[in-house]
């Protein structure tokens, strides 16, 4: 019985210490750790803005998609746009476009996963 009392007292003290640490953390602003600035040495390179004198409008550009082709998904990667295209016959390919210039940079055709 004495051992059980010691365990309860020790656990009670640990709960009080943990609660005090939680209050201290809230008062010190530890909840705002995600909003701190990234050091410039670790910050990823950002693409230039799309509008402005450095990037004049480029008008209408074609992707060279065949009839029946459709864009399944669009994602950005490193300042580029990657389009997942499904051709009319079911074949797939990834088309890479530079949104700043409108240039079609190339495409990838998925192969057998073996």
Steps between C-alpha positions, in 0.01 A plus 500: 500500500788733579646448151168595340489825702853589387411435135187716525692787664783484240255494209306789654820705525582419134153614392544831686844551340363422152210741550739774617720441192192526277398833654858628472513398133176680424622816672831488311328465162619148416176449308624741233804291401349429157482869410870576540697605194712245316869596495598627157763229465230233525219679315406344166548707187170656403404547136472858374154656497296434186387857441703813447749640252737202529225260382278652233180312412573211262155456345354166398723191474404149393598178676473279192242270655314264269122478466334347804792584729427656835697642790449276804705698756714810522779547756783743556858391552797735535332793325375279214155361423465124448187381320387137522341436161294198393487456123185391317621139478577483874875564477640734765776759501631784715542838329734758657428869436681815614219734612722809482568466128228259388766271353430129473816353656432136425293198588549166671331176399455258790642155423438155638566513880731195491 
